[in-house]
mmCIF file of C-alpha atoms in Angstrom:
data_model
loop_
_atom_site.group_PDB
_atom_site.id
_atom_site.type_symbol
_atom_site.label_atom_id
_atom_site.label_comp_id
_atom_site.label_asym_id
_atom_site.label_seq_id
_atom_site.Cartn_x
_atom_site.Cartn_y
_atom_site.Cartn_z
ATOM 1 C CA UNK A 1 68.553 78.576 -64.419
ATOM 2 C CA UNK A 2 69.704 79.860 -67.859
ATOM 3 C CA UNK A 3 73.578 78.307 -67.055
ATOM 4 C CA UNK A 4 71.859 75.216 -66.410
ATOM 5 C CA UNK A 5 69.568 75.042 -69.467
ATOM 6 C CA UNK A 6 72.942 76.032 -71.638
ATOM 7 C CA UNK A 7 74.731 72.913 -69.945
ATOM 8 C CA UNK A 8 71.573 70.956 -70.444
ATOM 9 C CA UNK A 9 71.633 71.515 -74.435
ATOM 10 C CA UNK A 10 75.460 71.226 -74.532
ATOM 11 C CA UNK A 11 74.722 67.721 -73.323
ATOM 12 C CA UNK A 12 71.827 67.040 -75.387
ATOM 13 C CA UNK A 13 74.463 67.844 -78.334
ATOM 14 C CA UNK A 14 76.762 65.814 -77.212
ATOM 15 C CA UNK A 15 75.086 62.852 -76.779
ATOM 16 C CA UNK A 16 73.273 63.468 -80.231
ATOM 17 C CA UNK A 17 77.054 63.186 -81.466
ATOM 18 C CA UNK A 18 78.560 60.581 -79.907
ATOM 19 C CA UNK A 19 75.273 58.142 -79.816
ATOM 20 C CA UNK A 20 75.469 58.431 -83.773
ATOM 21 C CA UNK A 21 71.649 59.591 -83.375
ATOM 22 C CA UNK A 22 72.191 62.602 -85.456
ATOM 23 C CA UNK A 23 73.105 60.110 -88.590
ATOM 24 C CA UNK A 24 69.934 57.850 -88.084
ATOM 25 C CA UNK A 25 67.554 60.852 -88.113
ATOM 26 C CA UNK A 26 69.647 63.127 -90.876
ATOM 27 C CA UNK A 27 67.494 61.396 -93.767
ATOM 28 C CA UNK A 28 63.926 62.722 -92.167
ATOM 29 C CA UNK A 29 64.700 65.904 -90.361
ATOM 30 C CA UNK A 30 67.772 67.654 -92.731
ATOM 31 C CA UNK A 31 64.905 69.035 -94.617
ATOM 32 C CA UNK A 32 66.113 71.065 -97.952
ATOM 33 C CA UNK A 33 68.095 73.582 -96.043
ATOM 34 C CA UNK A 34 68.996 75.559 -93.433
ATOM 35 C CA UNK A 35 69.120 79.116 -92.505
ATOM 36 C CA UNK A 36 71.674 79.897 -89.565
ATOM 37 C CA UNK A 37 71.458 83.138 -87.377
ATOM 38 C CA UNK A 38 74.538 84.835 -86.065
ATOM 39 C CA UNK A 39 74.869 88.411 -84.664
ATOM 40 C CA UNK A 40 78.211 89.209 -83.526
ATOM 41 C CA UNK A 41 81.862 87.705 -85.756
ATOM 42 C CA UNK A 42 84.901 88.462 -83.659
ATOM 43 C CA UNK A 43 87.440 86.877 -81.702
ATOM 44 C CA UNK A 44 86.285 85.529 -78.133
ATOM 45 C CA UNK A 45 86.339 88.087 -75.413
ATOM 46 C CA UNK A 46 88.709 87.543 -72.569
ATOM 47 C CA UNK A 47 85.824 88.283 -69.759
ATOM 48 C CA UNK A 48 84.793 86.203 -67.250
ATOM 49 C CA UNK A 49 81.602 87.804 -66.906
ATOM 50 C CA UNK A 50 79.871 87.976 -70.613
ATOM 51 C CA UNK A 51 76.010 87.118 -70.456
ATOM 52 C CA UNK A 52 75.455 87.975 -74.243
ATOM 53 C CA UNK A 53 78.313 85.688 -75.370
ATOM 54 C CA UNK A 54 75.925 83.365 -76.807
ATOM 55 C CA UNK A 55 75.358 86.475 -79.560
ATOM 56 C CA UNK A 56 79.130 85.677 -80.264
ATOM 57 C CA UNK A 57 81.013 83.768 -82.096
ATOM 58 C CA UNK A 58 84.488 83.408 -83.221
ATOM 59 C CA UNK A 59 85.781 83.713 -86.841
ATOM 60 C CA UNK A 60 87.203 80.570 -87.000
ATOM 61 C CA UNK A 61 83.703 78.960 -85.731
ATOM 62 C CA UNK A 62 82.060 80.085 -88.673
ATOM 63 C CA UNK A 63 85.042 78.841 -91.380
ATOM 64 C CA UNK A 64 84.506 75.676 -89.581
ATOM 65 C CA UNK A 65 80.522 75.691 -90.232
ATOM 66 C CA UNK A 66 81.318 77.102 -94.178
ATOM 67 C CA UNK A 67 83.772 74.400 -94.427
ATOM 68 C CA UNK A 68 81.354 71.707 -93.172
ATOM 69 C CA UNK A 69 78.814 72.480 -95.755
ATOM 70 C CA UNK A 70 80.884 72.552 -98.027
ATOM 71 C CA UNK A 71 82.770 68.977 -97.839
ATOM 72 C CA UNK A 72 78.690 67.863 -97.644
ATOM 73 C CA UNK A 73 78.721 69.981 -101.237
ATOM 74 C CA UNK A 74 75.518 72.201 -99.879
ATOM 75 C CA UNK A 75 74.976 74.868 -101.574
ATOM 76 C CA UNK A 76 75.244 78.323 -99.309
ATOM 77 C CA UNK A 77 72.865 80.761 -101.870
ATOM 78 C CA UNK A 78 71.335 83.998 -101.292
ATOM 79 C CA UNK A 79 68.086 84.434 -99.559
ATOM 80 C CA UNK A 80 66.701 85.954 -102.792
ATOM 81 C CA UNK A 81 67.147 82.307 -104.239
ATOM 82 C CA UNK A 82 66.167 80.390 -101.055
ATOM 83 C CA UNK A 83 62.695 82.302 -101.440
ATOM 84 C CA UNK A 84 62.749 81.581 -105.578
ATOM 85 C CA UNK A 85 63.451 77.782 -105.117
ATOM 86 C CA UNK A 86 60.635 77.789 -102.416
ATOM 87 C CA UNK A 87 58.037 79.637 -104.395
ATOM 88 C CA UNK A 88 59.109 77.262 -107.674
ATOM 89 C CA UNK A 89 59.726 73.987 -105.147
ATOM 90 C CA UNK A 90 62.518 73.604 -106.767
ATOM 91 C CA UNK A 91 64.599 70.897 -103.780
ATOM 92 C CA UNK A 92 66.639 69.219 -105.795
ATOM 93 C CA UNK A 93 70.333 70.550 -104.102
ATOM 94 C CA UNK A 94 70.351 70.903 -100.674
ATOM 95 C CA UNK A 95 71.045 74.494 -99.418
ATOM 96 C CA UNK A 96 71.932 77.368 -96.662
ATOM 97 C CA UNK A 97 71.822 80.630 -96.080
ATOM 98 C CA UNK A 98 73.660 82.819 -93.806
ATOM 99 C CA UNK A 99 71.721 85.652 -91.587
ATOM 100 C CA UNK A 100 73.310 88.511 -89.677
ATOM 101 C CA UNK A 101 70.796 90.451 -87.002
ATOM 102 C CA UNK A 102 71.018 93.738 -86.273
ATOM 103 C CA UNK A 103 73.996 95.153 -88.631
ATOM 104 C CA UNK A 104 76.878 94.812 -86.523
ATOM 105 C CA UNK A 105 80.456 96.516 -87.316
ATOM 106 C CA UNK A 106 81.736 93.238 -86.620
ATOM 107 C CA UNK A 107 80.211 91.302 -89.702
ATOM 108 C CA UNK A 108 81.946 93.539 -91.717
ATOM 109 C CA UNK A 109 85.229 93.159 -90.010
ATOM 110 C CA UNK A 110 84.899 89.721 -89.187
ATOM 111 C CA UNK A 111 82.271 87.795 -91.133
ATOM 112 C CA UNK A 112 82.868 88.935 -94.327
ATOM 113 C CA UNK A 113 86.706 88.443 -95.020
ATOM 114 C CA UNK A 114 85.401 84.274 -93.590
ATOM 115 C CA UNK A 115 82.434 84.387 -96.080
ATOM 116 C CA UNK A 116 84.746 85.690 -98.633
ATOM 117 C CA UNK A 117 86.944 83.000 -98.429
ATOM 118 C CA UNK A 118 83.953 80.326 -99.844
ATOM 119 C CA UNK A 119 82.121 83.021 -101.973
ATOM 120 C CA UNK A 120 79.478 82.892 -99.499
ATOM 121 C CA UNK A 121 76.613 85.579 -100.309
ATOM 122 C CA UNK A 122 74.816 86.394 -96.861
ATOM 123 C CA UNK A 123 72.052 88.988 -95.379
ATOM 124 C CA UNK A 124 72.254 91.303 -92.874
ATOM 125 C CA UNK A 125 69.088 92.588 -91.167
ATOM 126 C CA UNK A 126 69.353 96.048 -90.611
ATOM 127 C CA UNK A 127 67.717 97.894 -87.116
ATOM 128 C CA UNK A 128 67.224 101.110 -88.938
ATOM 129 C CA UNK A 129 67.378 103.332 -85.754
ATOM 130 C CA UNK A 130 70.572 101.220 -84.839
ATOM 131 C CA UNK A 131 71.843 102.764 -88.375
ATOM 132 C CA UNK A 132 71.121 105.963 -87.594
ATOM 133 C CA UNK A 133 72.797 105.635 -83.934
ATOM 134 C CA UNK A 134 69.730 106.829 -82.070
ATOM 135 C CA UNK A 135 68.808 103.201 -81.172
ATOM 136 C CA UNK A 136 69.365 101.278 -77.868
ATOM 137 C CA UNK A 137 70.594 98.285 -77.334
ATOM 138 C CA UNK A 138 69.679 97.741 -73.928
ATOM 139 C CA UNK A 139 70.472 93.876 -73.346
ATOM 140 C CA UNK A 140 74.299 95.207 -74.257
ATOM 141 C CA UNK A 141 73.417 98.190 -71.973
ATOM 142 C CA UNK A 142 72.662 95.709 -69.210
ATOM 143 C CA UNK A 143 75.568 93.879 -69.766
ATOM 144 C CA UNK A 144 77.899 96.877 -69.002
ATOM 145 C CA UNK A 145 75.736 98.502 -65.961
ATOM 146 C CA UNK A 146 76.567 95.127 -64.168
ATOM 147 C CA UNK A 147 80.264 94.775 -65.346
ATOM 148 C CA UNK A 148 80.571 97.598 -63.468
ATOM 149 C CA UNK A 149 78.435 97.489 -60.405
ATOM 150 C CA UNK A 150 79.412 96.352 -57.137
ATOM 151 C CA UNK A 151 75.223 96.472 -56.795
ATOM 152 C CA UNK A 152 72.249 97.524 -58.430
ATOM 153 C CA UNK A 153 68.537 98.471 -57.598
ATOM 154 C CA UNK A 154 65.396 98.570 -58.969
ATOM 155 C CA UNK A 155 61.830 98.678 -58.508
ATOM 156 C CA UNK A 156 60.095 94.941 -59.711
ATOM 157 C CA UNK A 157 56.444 95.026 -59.636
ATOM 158 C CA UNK A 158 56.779 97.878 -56.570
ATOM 159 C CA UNK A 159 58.682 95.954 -54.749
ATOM 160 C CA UNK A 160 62.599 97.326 -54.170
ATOM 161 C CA UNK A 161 64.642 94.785 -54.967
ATOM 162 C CA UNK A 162 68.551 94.835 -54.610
ATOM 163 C CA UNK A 163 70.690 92.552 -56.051
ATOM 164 C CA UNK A 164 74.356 92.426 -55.711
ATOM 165 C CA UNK A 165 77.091 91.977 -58.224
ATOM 166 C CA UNK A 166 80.331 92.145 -56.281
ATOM 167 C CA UNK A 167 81.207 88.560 -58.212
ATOM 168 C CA UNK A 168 80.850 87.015 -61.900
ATOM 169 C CA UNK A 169 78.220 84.501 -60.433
ATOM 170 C CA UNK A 170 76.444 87.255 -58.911
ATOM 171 C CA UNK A 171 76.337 88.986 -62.180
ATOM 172 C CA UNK A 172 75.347 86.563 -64.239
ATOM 173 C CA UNK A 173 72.487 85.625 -62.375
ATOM 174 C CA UNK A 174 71.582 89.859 -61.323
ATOM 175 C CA UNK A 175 71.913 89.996 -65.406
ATOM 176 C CA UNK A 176 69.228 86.742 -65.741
ATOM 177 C CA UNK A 177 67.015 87.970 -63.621
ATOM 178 C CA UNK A 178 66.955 91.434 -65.075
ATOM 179 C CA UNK A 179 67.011 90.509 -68.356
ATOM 180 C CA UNK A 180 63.746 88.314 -68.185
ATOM 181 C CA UNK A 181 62.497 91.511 -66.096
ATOM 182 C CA UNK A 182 62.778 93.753 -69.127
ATOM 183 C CA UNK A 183 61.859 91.672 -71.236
ATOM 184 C CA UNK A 184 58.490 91.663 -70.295
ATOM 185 C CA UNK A 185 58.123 94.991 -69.830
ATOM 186 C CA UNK A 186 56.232 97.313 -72.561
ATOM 187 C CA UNK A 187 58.155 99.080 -74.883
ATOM 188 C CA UNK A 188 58.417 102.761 -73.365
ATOM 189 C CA UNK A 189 58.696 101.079 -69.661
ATOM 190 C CA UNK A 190 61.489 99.029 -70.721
ATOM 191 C CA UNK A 191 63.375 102.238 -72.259
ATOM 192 C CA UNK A 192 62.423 103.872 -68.904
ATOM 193 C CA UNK A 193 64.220 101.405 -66.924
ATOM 194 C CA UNK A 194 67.401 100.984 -68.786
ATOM 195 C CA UNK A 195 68.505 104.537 -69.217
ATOM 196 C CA UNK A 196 67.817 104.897 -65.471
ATOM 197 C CA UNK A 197 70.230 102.118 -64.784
ATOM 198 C CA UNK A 198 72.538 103.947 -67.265
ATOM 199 C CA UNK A 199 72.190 106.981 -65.333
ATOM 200 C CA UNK A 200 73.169 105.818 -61.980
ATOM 201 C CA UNK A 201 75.628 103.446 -62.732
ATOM 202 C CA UNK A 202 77.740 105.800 -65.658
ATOM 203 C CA UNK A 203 76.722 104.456 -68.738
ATOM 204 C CA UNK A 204 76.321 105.781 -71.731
ATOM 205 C CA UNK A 205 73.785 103.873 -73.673
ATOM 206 C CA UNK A 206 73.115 106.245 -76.633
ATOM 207 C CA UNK A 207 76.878 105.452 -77.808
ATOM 208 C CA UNK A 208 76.572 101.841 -77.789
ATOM 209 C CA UNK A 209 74.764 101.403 -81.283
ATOM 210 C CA UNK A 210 77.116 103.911 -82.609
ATOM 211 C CA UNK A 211 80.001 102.371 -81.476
ATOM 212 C CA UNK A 212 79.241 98.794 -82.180
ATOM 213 C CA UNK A 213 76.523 99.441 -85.519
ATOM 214 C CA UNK A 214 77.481 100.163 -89.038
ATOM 215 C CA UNK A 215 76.131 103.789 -90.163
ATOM 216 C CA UNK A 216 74.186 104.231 -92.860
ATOM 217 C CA UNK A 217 77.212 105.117 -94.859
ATOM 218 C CA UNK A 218 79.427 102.267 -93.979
ATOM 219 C CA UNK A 219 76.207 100.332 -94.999
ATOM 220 C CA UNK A 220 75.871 101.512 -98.310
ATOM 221 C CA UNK A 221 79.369 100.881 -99.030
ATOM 222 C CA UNK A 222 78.936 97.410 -97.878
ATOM 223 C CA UNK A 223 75.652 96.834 -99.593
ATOM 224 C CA UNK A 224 77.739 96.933 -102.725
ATOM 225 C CA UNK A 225 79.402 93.491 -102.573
ATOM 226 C CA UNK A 226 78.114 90.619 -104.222
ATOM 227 C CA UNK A 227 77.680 88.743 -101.590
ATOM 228 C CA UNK A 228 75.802 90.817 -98.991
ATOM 229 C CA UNK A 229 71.653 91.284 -99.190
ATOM 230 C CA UNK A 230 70.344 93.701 -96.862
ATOM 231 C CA UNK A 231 67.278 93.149 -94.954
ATOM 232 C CA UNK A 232 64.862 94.402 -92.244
ATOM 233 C CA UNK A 233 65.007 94.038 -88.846
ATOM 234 C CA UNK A 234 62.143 96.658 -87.850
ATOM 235 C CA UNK A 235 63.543 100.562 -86.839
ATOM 236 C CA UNK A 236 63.613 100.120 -82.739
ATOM 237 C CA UNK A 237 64.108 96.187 -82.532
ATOM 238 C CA UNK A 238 61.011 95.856 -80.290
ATOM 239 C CA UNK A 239 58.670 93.195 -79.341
ATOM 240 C CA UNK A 240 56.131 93.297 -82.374
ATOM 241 C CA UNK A 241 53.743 91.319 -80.384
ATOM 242 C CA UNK A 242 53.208 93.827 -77.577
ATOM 243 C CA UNK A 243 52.597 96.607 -79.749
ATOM 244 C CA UNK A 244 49.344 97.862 -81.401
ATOM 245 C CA UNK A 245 48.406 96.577 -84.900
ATOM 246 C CA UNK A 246 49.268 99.499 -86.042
ATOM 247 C CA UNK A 247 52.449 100.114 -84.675
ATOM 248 C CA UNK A 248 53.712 96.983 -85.169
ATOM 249 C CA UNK A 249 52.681 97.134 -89.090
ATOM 250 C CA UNK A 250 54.905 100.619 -89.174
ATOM 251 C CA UNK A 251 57.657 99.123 -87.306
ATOM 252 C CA UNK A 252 57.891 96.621 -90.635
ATOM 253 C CA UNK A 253 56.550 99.118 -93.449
ATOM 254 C CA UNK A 254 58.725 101.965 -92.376
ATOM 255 C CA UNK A 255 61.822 99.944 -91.492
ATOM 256 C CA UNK A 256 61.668 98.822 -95.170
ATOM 257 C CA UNK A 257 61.254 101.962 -96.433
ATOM 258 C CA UNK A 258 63.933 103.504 -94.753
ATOM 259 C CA UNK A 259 66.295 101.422 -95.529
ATOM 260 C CA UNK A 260 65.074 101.346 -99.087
ATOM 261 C CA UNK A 261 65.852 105.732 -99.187
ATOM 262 C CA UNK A 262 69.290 105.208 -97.628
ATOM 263 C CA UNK A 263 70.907 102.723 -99.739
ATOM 264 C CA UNK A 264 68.617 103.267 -102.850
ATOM 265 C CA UNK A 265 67.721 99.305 -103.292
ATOM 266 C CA UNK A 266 64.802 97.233 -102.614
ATOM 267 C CA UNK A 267 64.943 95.334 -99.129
ATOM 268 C CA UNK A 268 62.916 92.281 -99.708
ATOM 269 C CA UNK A 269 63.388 90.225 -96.476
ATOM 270 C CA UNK A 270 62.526 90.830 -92.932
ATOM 271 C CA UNK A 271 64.327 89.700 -89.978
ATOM 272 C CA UNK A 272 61.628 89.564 -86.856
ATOM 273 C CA UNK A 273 63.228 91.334 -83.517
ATOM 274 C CA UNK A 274 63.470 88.322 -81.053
ATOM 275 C CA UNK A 275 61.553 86.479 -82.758
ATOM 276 C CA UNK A 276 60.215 83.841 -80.719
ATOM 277 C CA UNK A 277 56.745 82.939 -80.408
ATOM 278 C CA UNK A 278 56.304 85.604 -77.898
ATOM 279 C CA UNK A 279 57.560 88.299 -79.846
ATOM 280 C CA UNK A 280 56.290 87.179 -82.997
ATOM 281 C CA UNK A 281 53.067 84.846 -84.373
ATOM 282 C CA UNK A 282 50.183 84.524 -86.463
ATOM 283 C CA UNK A 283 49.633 88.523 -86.350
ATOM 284 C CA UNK A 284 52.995 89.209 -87.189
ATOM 285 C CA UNK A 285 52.895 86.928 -90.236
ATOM 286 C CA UNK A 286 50.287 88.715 -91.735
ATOM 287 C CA UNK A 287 51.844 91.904 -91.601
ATOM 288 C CA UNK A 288 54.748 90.887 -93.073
ATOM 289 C CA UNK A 289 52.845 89.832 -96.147
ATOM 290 C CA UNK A 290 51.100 93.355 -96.119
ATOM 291 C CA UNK A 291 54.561 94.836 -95.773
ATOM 292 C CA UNK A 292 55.580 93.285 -98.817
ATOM 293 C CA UNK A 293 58.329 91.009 -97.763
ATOM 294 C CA UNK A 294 58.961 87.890 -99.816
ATOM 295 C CA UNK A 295 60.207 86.310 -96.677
ATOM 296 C CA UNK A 296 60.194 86.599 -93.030
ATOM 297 C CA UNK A 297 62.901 84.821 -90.810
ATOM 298 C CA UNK A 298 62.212 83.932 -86.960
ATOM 299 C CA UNK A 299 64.593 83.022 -84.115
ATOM 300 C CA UNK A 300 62.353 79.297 -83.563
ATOM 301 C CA UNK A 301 64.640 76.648 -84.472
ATOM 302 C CA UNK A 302 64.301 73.959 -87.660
ATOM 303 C CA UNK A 303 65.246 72.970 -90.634
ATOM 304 C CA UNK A 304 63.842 74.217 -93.513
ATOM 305 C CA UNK A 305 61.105 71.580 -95.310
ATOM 306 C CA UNK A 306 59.397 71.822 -98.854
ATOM 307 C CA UNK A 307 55.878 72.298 -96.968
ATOM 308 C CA UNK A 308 57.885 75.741 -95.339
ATOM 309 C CA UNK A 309 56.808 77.041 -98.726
ATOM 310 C CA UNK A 310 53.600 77.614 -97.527
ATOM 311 C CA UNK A 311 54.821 79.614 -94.721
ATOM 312 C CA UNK A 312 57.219 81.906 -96.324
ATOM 313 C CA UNK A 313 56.867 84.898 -93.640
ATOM 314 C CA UNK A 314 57.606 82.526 -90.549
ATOM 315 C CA UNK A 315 60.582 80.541 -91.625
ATOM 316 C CA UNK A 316 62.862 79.338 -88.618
ATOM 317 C CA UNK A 317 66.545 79.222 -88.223
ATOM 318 C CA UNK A 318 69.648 77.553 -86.651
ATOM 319 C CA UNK A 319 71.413 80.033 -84.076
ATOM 320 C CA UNK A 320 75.165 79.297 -84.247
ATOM 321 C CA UNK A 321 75.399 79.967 -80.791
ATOM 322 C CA UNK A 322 78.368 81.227 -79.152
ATOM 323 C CA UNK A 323 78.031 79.416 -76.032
ATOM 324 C CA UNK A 324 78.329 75.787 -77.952
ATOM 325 C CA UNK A 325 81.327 76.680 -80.376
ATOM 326 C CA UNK A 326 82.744 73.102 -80.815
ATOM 327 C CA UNK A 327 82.999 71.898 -84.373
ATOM 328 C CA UNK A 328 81.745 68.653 -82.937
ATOM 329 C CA UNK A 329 78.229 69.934 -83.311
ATOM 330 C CA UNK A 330 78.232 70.705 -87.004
ATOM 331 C CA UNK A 331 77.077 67.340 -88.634
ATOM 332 C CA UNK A 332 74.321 67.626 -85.658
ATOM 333 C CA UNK A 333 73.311 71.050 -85.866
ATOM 334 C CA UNK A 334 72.992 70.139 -90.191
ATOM 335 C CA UNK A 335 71.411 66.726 -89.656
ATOM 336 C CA UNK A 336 68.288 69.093 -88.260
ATOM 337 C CA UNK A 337 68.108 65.871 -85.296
ATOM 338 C CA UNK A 338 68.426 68.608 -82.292
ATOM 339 C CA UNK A 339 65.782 71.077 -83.435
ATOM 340 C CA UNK A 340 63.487 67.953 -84.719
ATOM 341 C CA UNK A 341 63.773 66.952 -80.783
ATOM 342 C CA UNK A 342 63.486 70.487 -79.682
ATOM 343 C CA UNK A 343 60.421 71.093 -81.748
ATOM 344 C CA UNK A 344 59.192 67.419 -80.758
ATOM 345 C CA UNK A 345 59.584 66.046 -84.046
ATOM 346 C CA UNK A 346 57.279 68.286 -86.062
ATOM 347 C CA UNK A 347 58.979 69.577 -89.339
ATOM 348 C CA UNK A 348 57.229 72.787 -89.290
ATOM 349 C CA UNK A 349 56.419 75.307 -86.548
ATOM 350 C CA UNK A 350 54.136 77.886 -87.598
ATOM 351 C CA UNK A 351 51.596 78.540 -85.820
#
């Protein structure tokens, strides 16, 4: 289901490109900017079997994206002065900003010698645990149980269920399944499950954030270029909407703070885990706001409008999405005409 809805958006970009669509609606849905999400920068992966690919994009996918902004002279600022000209409504230049979930070793090796090259300033949301490598990153975990598992089984609902994953299909569509699966799972549950697949299939989950997410140390050095803002992206990266009010306001306030104590500078801007509306609403607005956070970014796609100034803790972003790395896309993905469709033509989505 989730290959066909990837081919059914490729095509909905493509014919958004070639029917010329994207320039007819670029005067009413660009909006005053943009702020695009990426998590992994490196070079492609040579692996027929990658479900999280669409976390990944290439180097040269993102020059291509600076490099389109920048022959339509927008200006790529930092999200310090995306909040300022939003507070001031100050729209007269058209801008972007760049976003990096989950503080990847990656977007330092990768991303940042690209945004370097335009004097691109960025932010990267920082999973606290992930910093202090006693997070998990089970959707990675997942990934690697199945890339090495002739079969796997697990317990849905109480029902045994075996799925086998002798083939890349079979993977891919063991890892779907599975994936929703955890998803909905509560927090504590979820861990549960993963590190039992872990167990019995020889992974080792508790080195995956501290092989593929900078330290704490390797973030402070980084933290003192120009270009780079560091924000929150909660300590454990859970769903903030299944938790307790009160957990899910320390997931925010203490995430902040602990960032603030290991790089000794104020983190201003919050990065929701997920992110979508089932991970984060109305609720999770408000206790941004209490948290202190000028601004709040979300995974729901659009452009960014003057009337998101009223809504500064649920603003929305463009994914630059490794599964739909053609440079084709570009003047669509800017003209805001696929996530005006997508979010049937409203210009704001904040409820």
């Amino acid at each position: 289901m989730k290959q066909f809805r990837n081919s059914m958006i490729r095509a909905g970009l493509g014919a958004l490109y070639f029917s010329g669509m994207h320039h007819l609606l670029r005067p009413i849905y660009s909006g005053v900017g943009a702020i695009f999400m990426l998590h992994h920068v490196r070079p492609p992966r040579e692996s027929e079997f990658a479900p999280n690919r669409h976390l990944e994009v290439a180097p040269e996918f993102l020059r291509a994206m600076l490099a389109h902004l920048h022959s339509r002279a927008v200006e790529i600022i930092p999200i310090d002065e995306a909040h300022e000209r939003l507070a001031c409504r100050n729209f007269s230049h058209r801008f972007a900003c760049f976003s990096f979930d989950d503080g990847y070793r990656d977007n330092r090796d990768f991303a940042l010698p690209v945004m370097r090259e335009f004097n691109a300033p960025f932010t990267i949301y920082v999973t606290s645990d992930f910093a202090e490598g006693c997070g998990r990153l089970w959707w990675i975990a997942l990934e690697m149980v199945l890339a090495k598992a002739s079969s796997v089984e697990v317990t849905i609902e109480g029902m045994p269920t075996r799925f086998d994953t002798e083939t890349a299909p079979a993977k891919q569509a063991a890892f779907d399944r599975l994936h929703d699966w955890l998803r909905s799972l509560a927090e504590l549950e979820l861990r549960r499950e993963i590190e039992a697949l872990c167990a019995r299939h020889g992974v080792d989950d508790a080195a995956i954030c501290r092989d593929l997410c900078m330290s704490w140390d390797e973030l402070r050095q980084l933290a003192q270029d120009p270009l780079v803002t560091i924000g929150a992206h909660s300590i454990t990266h859970c769903n903030l909407a299944k938790q307790s009010e009160t957990v899910a306001g320390y997931e925010l306030s203490a995430s902040r703070a602990r960032i603030e104590s290991a790089l000794a500078r104020p983190v201003l801007h919050l990065a929701y885990p997920y992110g979508d509306k089932i991970a984060a609403g109305a609720r999770e607005f408000a206790l941004a706001r209490a948290a202190g956070y000028r601004t709040a970014v979300t995974t729901r796609p659009g452009m960014i409008f003057p009337e998101s100034a009223d809504h500064l803790t649920a603003l929305p972003r463009i994914s630059l999405n490794g599964n739909y790395q053609d440079a084709r896309i570009l003047p669509v993905l800017t003209s805001g005409a696929a996530t005006a469709m997508w979010n049937g033509f409203r210009r704001v989505d904040a409820a």
